[in-house]
């Protein structure tokens, strides 16, 4: 699987060369980016809570491979699954959309994000498409 940062670099390189993508390719890239953002938000919250993938899977009624695939951006979860994950992680799920940019995160029930989570997935301030940040590839751990 190609990392998010790698395909984003390849896309930016093509744009710089004046090579335009079809609307279908652009739509698919946005979907992949959202899958990565959602997976990163689950990973960040799980790690902040000190949970293994297996424990999160048990709490959310999933399997460990399903959690791994989700965290790696291999699937876009449904709204009911996001609700189950939020309950399993004692969190509120938040998603802000602006054009093709997204900010997704799980926060404490009182609205705070645990410091151990590092950063929220997505741009800190949504100012437009240029606000999207590169994310280093992560390794899912069980």
XYZ file of C-alpha atoms in Angstrom:
142
model
C 0.000 0.000 0.000
C 1.337 3.439 -0.926
C 1.588 5.852 1.964
C -0.591 8.940 2.129
C 2.422 11.270 1.991
C 3.863 9.455 -1.019
C 0.777 9.639 -3.226
C 0.175 13.247 -2.168
C 3.714 14.090 -3.271
C 3.149 12.296 -6.597
C -0.095 14.222 -7.131
C 1.564 17.560 -6.307
C 4.374 16.729 -8.705
C 1.865 16.083 -11.523
C 0.028 19.313 -10.775
C 3.328 21.224 -10.909
C 3.957 19.703 -14.357
C 0.520 20.823 -15.514
C -0.941 17.313 -15.704
C -4.592 17.468 -14.625
C -6.431 14.559 -13.040
C -9.848 13.406 -14.064
C -12.744 14.262 -11.709
C -13.072 10.554 -10.868
C -9.401 10.310 -9.811
C -9.729 13.494 -7.772
C -12.878 12.144 -6.050
C -11.103 8.873 -5.258
C -8.116 10.751 -3.807
C -10.431 12.702 -1.515
C -12.031 9.433 -0.365
C -8.624 7.884 0.328
C -7.510 10.988 2.202
C -10.643 10.867 4.361
C -10.048 7.164 5.093
C -6.506 7.991 6.248
C -7.743 10.905 8.391
C -10.404 8.739 10.048
C -7.895 5.941 10.652
C -5.399 8.376 12.151
C -8.057 9.754 14.507
C -8.899 6.237 15.743
C -5.198 5.396 16.118
C -4.449 8.644 18.003
C -7.291 8.133 20.474
C -6.562 4.420 20.984
C -2.889 5.102 21.700
C -3.752 8.033 24.002
C -5.936 5.667 26.029
C -3.260 2.969 26.097
C -5.517 0.440 24.395
C -4.370 -2.364 22.132
C -6.158 -2.942 18.846
C -7.496 -6.164 20.332
C -9.016 -4.365 23.337
C -10.562 -1.651 21.162
C -11.974 -4.334 18.864
C -13.526 -6.144 21.832
C -15.098 -2.923 23.154
C -16.464 -1.929 19.723
C -17.715 -5.358 18.660
C -15.102 -5.703 15.920
C -12.138 -7.923 15.178
C -8.511 -6.837 15.597
C -7.869 -7.098 11.811
C -10.834 -4.768 11.204
C -9.355 -2.202 13.601
C -5.961 -2.521 11.908
C -7.438 -2.027 8.435
C -9.400 0.991 9.652
C -6.347 2.597 11.290
C -4.286 2.125 8.135
C -6.892 3.912 6.020
C -8.003 0.773 4.224
C -11.698 1.443 4.747
C -14.091 4.328 5.305
C -16.164 3.511 8.396
C -19.914 3.959 8.471
C -21.573 6.435 10.821
C -22.876 3.618 13.073
C -19.340 2.204 13.334
C -17.951 5.644 14.220
C -20.592 5.875 16.959
C -19.573 2.443 18.323
C -15.905 3.441 18.257
C -16.668 6.694 20.084
C -18.543 4.782 22.805
C -15.753 2.185 23.002
C -13.175 4.946 23.516
C -15.343 7.061 25.868
C -15.157 9.887 23.369
C -17.046 12.340 21.234
C -16.427 12.000 17.500
C -15.925 15.325 15.733
C -15.660 15.908 11.992
C -15.260 19.264 10.279
C -15.361 19.490 6.500
C -14.226 22.377 4.331
C -14.050 21.762 0.598
C -11.731 18.801 0.140
C -10.178 19.269 3.598
C -11.309 17.411 6.681
C -10.494 17.490 10.362
C -11.542 14.407 12.293
C -10.860 13.533 15.906
C -12.112 11.761 18.960
C -12.125 13.953 22.054
C -12.816 13.337 25.726
C -16.457 13.558 26.674
C -15.729 17.007 28.167
C -14.348 18.151 24.783
C -10.622 17.971 25.538
C -8.187 15.959 23.474
C -5.758 13.895 25.575
C -2.242 15.323 25.425
C -0.856 11.837 24.843
C -2.656 11.742 21.494
C -0.207 14.189 19.977
C -2.094 16.061 17.296
C -5.570 15.775 15.889
C -5.848 14.300 12.436
C -6.139 16.953 9.751
C -5.294 20.642 9.672
C -5.360 22.587 12.923
C -7.350 25.391 11.322
C -9.418 24.822 8.244
C -8.594 27.769 6.003
C -9.042 25.998 2.686
C -7.486 23.170 0.711
C -3.983 24.585 1.170
C -4.288 23.988 4.931
C -4.052 20.199 4.591
C -0.844 18.914 6.174
C 1.319 15.964 5.219
C 1.162 13.005 7.562
C 4.011 10.583 8.039
C 3.123 6.933 7.524
C 2.267 5.111 10.709
C 2.690 1.498 11.671
C -0.368 -0.157 13.161
C 0.337 -2.129 16.277
C -1.878 -4.713 17.900
